[in-house]
mmCIF file of C-alpha atoms in Angstrom:
data_model
loop_
_atom_site.group_PDB
_atom_site.id
_atom_site.type_symbol
_atom_site.label_atom_id
_atom_site.label_comp_id
_atom_site.label_asym_id
_atom_site.label_seq_id
_atom_site.Cartn_x
_atom_site.Cartn_y
_atom_site.Cartn_z
ATOM 1 C CA ASP A 13 0.381 -0.008 0.097
ATOM 2 C CA SER A 14 1.528 3.010 -1.040
ATOM 3 C CA GLY A 15 -0.596 5.443 0.794
ATOM 4 C CA VAL A 16 -1.934 7.408 -2.309
ATOM 5 C CA THR A 17 -5.693 6.797 -2.407
ATOM 6 C CA GLN A 18 -7.128 7.333 -6.093
ATOM 7 C CA THR A 19 -10.948 7.538 -6.871
ATOM 8 C CA PRO A 20 -12.733 6.159 -8.768
ATOM 9 C CA LYS A 21 -11.015 2.918 -9.751
ATOM 10 C CA HIS A 22 -12.704 2.510 -12.943
ATOM 11 C CA LEU A 23 -14.973 4.587 -14.956
ATOM 12 C CA ILE A 24 -17.072 4.295 -18.413
ATOM 13 C CA THR A 25 -18.340 7.212 -19.974
ATOM 14 C CA ALA A 26 -19.036 8.585 -23.315
ATOM 15 C CA THR A 27 -17.520 11.106 -25.427
ATOM 16 C CA GLY A 28 -18.346 14.472 -25.186
ATOM 17 C CA GLN A 29 -18.507 14.009 -21.321
ATOM 18 C CA ARG A 30 -17.061 15.442 -18.394
ATOM 19 C CA VAL A 31 -15.206 13.391 -15.416
ATOM 20 C CA THR A 32 -13.270 14.249 -11.966
ATOM 21 C CA LEU A 33 -10.575 12.185 -10.931
ATOM 22 C CA ARG A 34 -9.622 12.326 -7.505
ATOM 23 C CA CYS A 35 -6.322 11.818 -5.380
ATOM 24 C CA SER A 36 -5.783 12.017 -1.845
ATOM 25 C CA PRO A 37 -1.376 11.834 -1.257
ATOM 26 C CA ARG A 38 0.553 10.399 1.246
ATOM 27 C CA SER A 39 0.216 11.567 4.721
ATOM 28 C CA GLY A 40 2.687 14.482 4.759
ATOM 29 C CA ASP A 41 3.348 14.715 1.336
ATOM 30 C CA LEU A 42 2.460 18.005 0.026
ATOM 31 C CA SER A 43 3.291 17.269 -3.998
ATOM 32 C CA VAL A 44 1.056 15.476 -6.185
ATOM 33 C CA TYR A 45 1.820 14.402 -9.625
ATOM 34 C CA TRP A 46 -0.804 13.354 -12.594
ATOM 35 C CA TYR A 47 0.482 10.789 -15.270
ATOM 36 C CA GLN A 48 -1.608 9.326 -18.075
ATOM 37 C CA GLN A 49 -0.441 5.858 -19.348
ATOM 38 C CA SER A 50 -2.256 4.829 -22.551
ATOM 39 C CA LEU A 51 -2.498 1.099 -23.738
ATOM 40 C CA ASP A 52 0.874 -0.473 -23.693
ATOM 41 C CA GLN A 53 2.841 2.799 -23.252
ATOM 42 C CA GLY A 54 4.930 4.570 -20.869
ATOM 43 C CA LEU A 55 3.553 7.098 -18.413
ATOM 44 C CA GLN A 56 3.194 10.551 -19.608
ATOM 45 C CA PHE A 57 3.374 13.524 -17.207
ATOM 46 C CA LEU A 58 0.608 15.809 -17.252
ATOM 47 C CA ILE A 59 0.545 18.505 -13.930
ATOM 48 C CA GLN A 60 2.403 18.480 -10.776
ATOM 49 C CA TYR A 61 1.224 20.520 -7.525
ATOM 50 C CA TYR A 62 3.154 21.321 -4.663
ATOM 51 C CA ASN A 63 1.340 23.016 -1.985
ATOM 52 C CA GLY A 64 -1.531 23.924 -3.581
ATOM 53 C CA GLU A 65 0.433 25.783 -6.272
ATOM 54 C CA GLU A 66 0.959 24.643 -9.783
ATOM 55 C CA ARG A 67 4.779 23.496 -10.164
ATOM 56 C CA ALA A 68 5.254 21.935 -13.323
ATOM 57 C CA LYS A 69 3.552 21.337 -16.534
ATOM 58 C CA GLY A 70 3.764 18.483 -18.969
ATOM 59 C CA ASN A 71 1.776 17.473 -22.110
ATOM 60 C CA ILE A 72 -1.741 18.438 -20.375
ATOM 61 C CA LEU A 73 -4.645 19.432 -23.055
ATOM 62 C CA GLU A 74 -6.467 22.174 -22.799
ATOM 63 C CA ARG A 75 -9.530 20.223 -22.312
ATOM 64 C CA PHE A 76 -7.647 18.854 -18.851
ATOM 65 C CA SER A 77 -7.095 20.832 -15.636
ATOM 66 C CA ALA A 78 -6.391 19.979 -12.207
ATOM 67 C CA GLN A 79 -6.171 21.665 -8.748
ATOM 68 C CA GLN A 80 -4.870 21.032 -5.333
ATOM 69 C CA PHE A 81 -7.141 22.050 -2.305
ATOM 70 C CA PRO A 82 -6.262 23.116 1.251
ATOM 71 C CA ASP A 83 -6.017 19.683 2.420
ATOM 72 C CA LEU A 84 -3.725 18.687 -0.200
ATOM 73 C CA HIS A 85 -5.873 16.263 -2.282
ATOM 74 C CA SER A 86 -6.320 16.896 -5.843
ATOM 75 C CA GLU A 87 -8.434 16.655 -8.790
ATOM 76 C CA LEU A 88 -7.952 15.922 -12.345
ATOM 77 C CA ASN A 89 -11.006 17.181 -14.669
ATOM 78 C CA LEU A 90 -11.072 15.702 -18.079
ATOM 79 C CA SER A 91 -13.721 17.344 -20.506
ATOM 80 C CA SER A 92 -14.909 17.005 -23.930
ATOM 81 C CA LEU A 93 -13.790 13.313 -23.766
ATOM 82 C CA GLU A 94 -12.590 11.763 -26.736
ATOM 83 C CA LEU A 95 -11.904 8.377 -27.558
ATOM 84 C CA GLY A 96 -8.130 8.880 -27.503
ATOM 85 C CA ASP A 97 -8.870 9.756 -23.878
ATOM 86 C CA SER A 98 -9.330 6.342 -22.789
ATOM 87 C CA ALA A 99 -6.213 5.520 -20.601
ATOM 88 C CA LEU A 100 -4.948 4.494 -16.798
ATOM 89 C CA TYR A 101 -4.430 8.087 -14.884
ATOM 90 C CA PHE A 102 -2.203 7.904 -12.082
ATOM 91 C CA CYS A 103 -1.791 10.137 -9.405
ATOM 92 C CA ALA A 104 1.504 9.787 -7.353
ATOM 93 C CA SER A 105 2.955 11.827 -4.413
ATOM 94 C CA GLY A 106 6.213 12.801 -2.873
ATOM 95 C CA ASP A 107 8.619 15.021 -1.626
ATOM 96 C CA ARG A 108 12.156 13.347 -1.647
ATOM 97 C CA GLY A 109 14.040 13.535 -4.487
ATOM 98 C CA GLY A 110 11.855 12.655 -7.093
ATOM 99 C CA GLU A 111 11.151 9.215 -5.205
ATOM 100 C CA LEU A 112 7.226 8.869 -6.159
ATOM 101 C CA PHE A 113 4.500 6.804 -4.606
ATOM 102 C CA PHE A 114 1.764 5.838 -6.793
ATOM 103 C CA GLY A 115 -1.914 5.214 -6.523
ATOM 104 C CA GLU A 116 -3.519 2.369 -8.017
ATOM 105 C CA GLY A 117 -4.838 4.607 -11.005
ATOM 106 C CA SER A 118 -7.900 5.426 -12.270
ATOM 107 C CA ARG A 119 -8.916 3.207 -15.519
ATOM 108 C CA LEU A 120 -11.078 5.683 -17.625
ATOM 109 C CA THR A 121 -12.680 4.180 -20.867
ATOM 110 C CA VAL A 122 -14.017 6.661 -23.137
ATOM 111 C CA LEU A 123 -17.075 5.034 -25.401
ATOM 112 C CA ALA B 21 14.314 17.561 -24.473
ATOM 113 C CA GLN B 22 14.992 15.328 -21.872
ATOM 114 C CA THR B 23 14.799 11.793 -23.426
ATOM 115 C CA VAL B 24 14.989 8.152 -22.041
ATOM 116 C CA THR B 25 15.677 5.221 -24.112
ATOM 117 C CA GLN B 26 14.854 1.728 -23.158
ATOM 118 C CA SER B 27 16.020 -0.224 -26.507
ATOM 119 C CA GLN B 28 14.306 -3.694 -25.418
ATOM 120 C CA PRO B 29 10.729 -3.703 -25.473
ATOM 121 C CA GLU B 30 10.672 -7.334 -24.688
ATOM 122 C CA MET B 31 12.994 -10.049 -22.588
ATOM 123 C CA SER B 32 12.433 -13.111 -21.548
ATOM 124 C CA VAL B 33 14.724 -14.909 -18.713
ATOM 125 C CA GLN B 34 14.303 -18.395 -17.202
ATOM 126 C CA GLU B 35 13.606 -18.749 -13.598
ATOM 127 C CA ALA B 36 16.606 -18.386 -11.115
ATOM 128 C CA GLU B 37 18.696 -16.796 -14.030
ATOM 129 C CA THR B 38 20.107 -13.200 -14.362
ATOM 130 C CA VAL B 39 18.595 -10.437 -16.700
ATOM 131 C CA THR B 40 19.948 -6.918 -17.642
ATOM 132 C CA LEU B 41 17.683 -4.532 -18.707
ATOM 133 C CA SER B 42 19.332 -1.351 -20.397
ATOM 134 C CA CYS B 43 18.318 2.189 -20.140
ATOM 135 C CA THR B 44 19.846 5.761 -21.453
ATOM 136 C CA TYR B 45 19.034 9.091 -20.813
ATOM 137 C CA ASP B 46 20.198 12.372 -22.374
ATOM 138 C CA THR B 47 20.663 15.330 -20.232
ATOM 139 C CA SER B 48 22.826 18.217 -19.280
ATOM 140 C CA GLU B 49 22.276 18.209 -16.023
ATOM 141 C CA ASN B 50 24.917 17.356 -13.271
ATOM 142 C CA ASN B 51 22.884 16.527 -10.287
ATOM 143 C CA TYR B 52 19.839 14.076 -10.666
ATOM 144 C CA TYR B 53 18.254 10.832 -9.350
ATOM 145 C CA LEU B 54 17.561 7.658 -11.617
ATOM 146 C CA PHE B 55 14.764 5.177 -10.820
ATOM 147 C CA TRP B 56 13.791 1.752 -11.994
ATOM 148 C CA TYR B 57 9.654 1.218 -11.502
ATOM 149 C CA LYS B 58 8.221 -2.187 -12.154
ATOM 150 C CA GLN B 59 4.419 -2.536 -13.231
ATOM 151 C CA PRO B 60 3.102 -6.005 -12.742
ATOM 152 C CA PRO B 61 -0.068 -7.060 -14.245
ATOM 153 C CA SER B 62 -2.121 -5.482 -11.518
ATOM 154 C CA ARG B 63 -0.998 -2.116 -12.919
ATOM 155 C CA GLN B 64 0.512 -0.862 -9.801
ATOM 156 C CA MET B 65 3.991 1.031 -10.067
ATOM 157 C CA ILE B 66 6.427 -0.167 -7.558
ATOM 158 C CA LEU B 67 9.919 1.238 -7.237
ATOM 159 C CA VAL B 68 12.466 -0.834 -7.500
ATOM 160 C CA ILE B 69 15.593 0.909 -7.248
ATOM 161 C CA ARG B 70 16.940 4.281 -6.669
ATOM 162 C CA GLN B 71 20.501 6.088 -7.612
ATOM 163 C CA GLU B 72 21.562 9.242 -6.970
ATOM 164 C CA ALA B 73 23.993 10.779 -9.557
ATOM 165 C CA TYR B 74 26.478 12.192 -7.171
ATOM 166 C CA LYS B 75 27.237 8.636 -5.708
ATOM 167 C CA GLN B 76 29.776 6.362 -7.720
ATOM 168 C CA GLN B 77 28.829 3.322 -5.831
ATOM 169 C CA ASN B 78 26.112 1.120 -7.726
ATOM 170 C CA ALA B 79 22.772 0.839 -5.728
ATOM 171 C CA THR B 80 21.642 -2.493 -4.565
ATOM 172 C CA GLU B 81 18.341 -3.963 -3.450
ATOM 173 C CA ASN B 82 18.556 -7.460 -2.445
ATOM 174 C CA ARG B 83 18.339 -9.184 -5.952
ATOM 175 C CA PHE B 84 18.052 -5.762 -7.965
ATOM 176 C CA SER B 85 21.060 -3.780 -8.512
ATOM 177 C CA VAL B 86 22.133 -1.229 -11.488
ATOM 178 C CA ASN B 87 25.192 -0.649 -13.330
ATOM 179 C CA PHE B 88 25.417 3.192 -13.558
ATOM 180 C CA GLN B 89 27.505 5.045 -15.986
ATOM 181 C CA LYS B 90 27.346 8.790 -15.369
ATOM 182 C CA ALA B 91 29.614 9.813 -18.447
ATOM 183 C CA ALA B 92 27.749 7.301 -20.957
ATOM 184 C CA LYS B 93 24.276 8.367 -19.274
ATOM 185 C CA SER B 94 23.625 4.821 -18.908
ATOM 186 C CA PHE B 95 21.495 3.060 -15.908
ATOM 187 C CA SER B 96 20.856 -0.660 -16.469
ATOM 188 C CA LEU B 97 18.987 -2.677 -14.233
ATOM 189 C CA LYS B 98 20.035 -6.351 -13.362
ATOM 190 C CA ILE B 99 17.775 -8.815 -11.683
ATOM 191 C CA SER B 100 19.542 -11.823 -10.273
ATOM 192 C CA ASP B 101 17.861 -15.554 -9.501
ATOM 193 C CA SER B 102 14.624 -14.268 -11.209
ATOM 194 C CA GLN B 103 11.360 -15.026 -9.827
ATOM 195 C CA LEU B 104 7.880 -15.602 -11.675
ATOM 196 C CA GLY B 105 7.174 -12.616 -9.539
ATOM 197 C CA ASP B 106 9.240 -10.337 -11.420
ATOM 198 C CA THR B 107 7.041 -10.787 -14.299
ATOM 199 C CA ALA B 108 6.206 -6.829 -15.297
ATOM 200 C CA MET B 109 6.873 -4.054 -17.098
ATOM 201 C CA TYR B 110 9.890 -2.314 -16.264
ATOM 202 C CA PHE B 111 10.681 1.681 -16.477
ATOM 203 C CA CYS B 112 13.579 3.643 -16.296
ATOM 204 C CA ALA B 113 12.744 7.152 -14.893
ATOM 205 C CA PRO B 114 15.269 9.918 -14.351
ATOM 206 C CA TYR B 115 14.306 13.011 -12.277
ATOM 207 C CA TYR B 116 16.164 16.282 -12.589
ATOM 208 C CA GLY B 117 14.321 18.594 -10.497
ATOM 209 C CA GLY B 118 13.909 22.140 -10.457
ATOM 210 C CA SER B 119 11.388 22.978 -13.358
ATOM 211 C CA GLN B 120 11.895 19.750 -14.487
ATOM 212 C CA GLY B 121 10.550 18.121 -11.525
ATOM 213 C CA ASN B 122 8.807 15.231 -12.041
ATOM 214 C CA LEU B 123 9.936 11.518 -13.525
ATOM 215 C CA ILE B 124 10.355 11.367 -17.057
ATOM 216 C CA PHE B 125 9.387 7.474 -18.155
ATOM 217 C CA GLY B 126 11.317 5.475 -20.349
ATOM 218 C CA LYS B 127 8.559 3.382 -23.146
ATOM 219 C CA GLY B 128 9.499 0.212 -20.740
ATOM 220 C CA THR B 129 10.861 -3.412 -21.091
ATOM 221 C CA LYS B 130 8.116 -6.022 -20.885
ATOM 222 C CA LEU B 131 10.158 -8.668 -19.039
ATOM 223 C CA SER B 132 8.835 -12.546 -18.920
ATOM 224 C CA VAL B 133 9.999 -15.097 -16.130
ATOM 225 C CA LYS B 134 9.859 -18.550 -17.465
ATOM 226 C CA PRO B 135 9.351 -21.482 -15.142
#
């Protein structure tokens, strides 16, 4: 158990819809990272937050947005969903030199 | 752009034997960290081993060890006495900090351990 909690574990929705993925970091971690893993691919970095502030941005689409709340949990919002957005979305936390602890992921299927 | 290359998309090894997974990366940074993560069929991302670039000594964690060649920008993972539970995707991931403060993952190597 990494200590990082992601909900929901599975989500099925239709094209054009909007979904919200939620992440609670490990106790004491201020950083939250979001990654996208498409089928049989590596993990693509989307965005990082540190103590409520956006710290780094990767290849995140404009249709996607994220935020980190005062209690340090984070949400990733995906809108105007397309078939190609189907993927496993990971949240990770960790403040020690890149050592990240990953949640179990949220599997999104867009039909 | 920082790149990570894992040149072996798939590998297989017999149980109890040794296998080495390769990784090269490209950076102009001097201080950074390197990681190997494992992703079994459950899809959970599990940290295998960590190496600080300023350390010359190669990291070791039980049956897992690395061969870190800083000048060559090479970071290979050796798995000794392979076990069936080692079957997984393995990802090499440098971490540079600062504005690049995130792990950059390679495409992965799919390792199958055969009985």
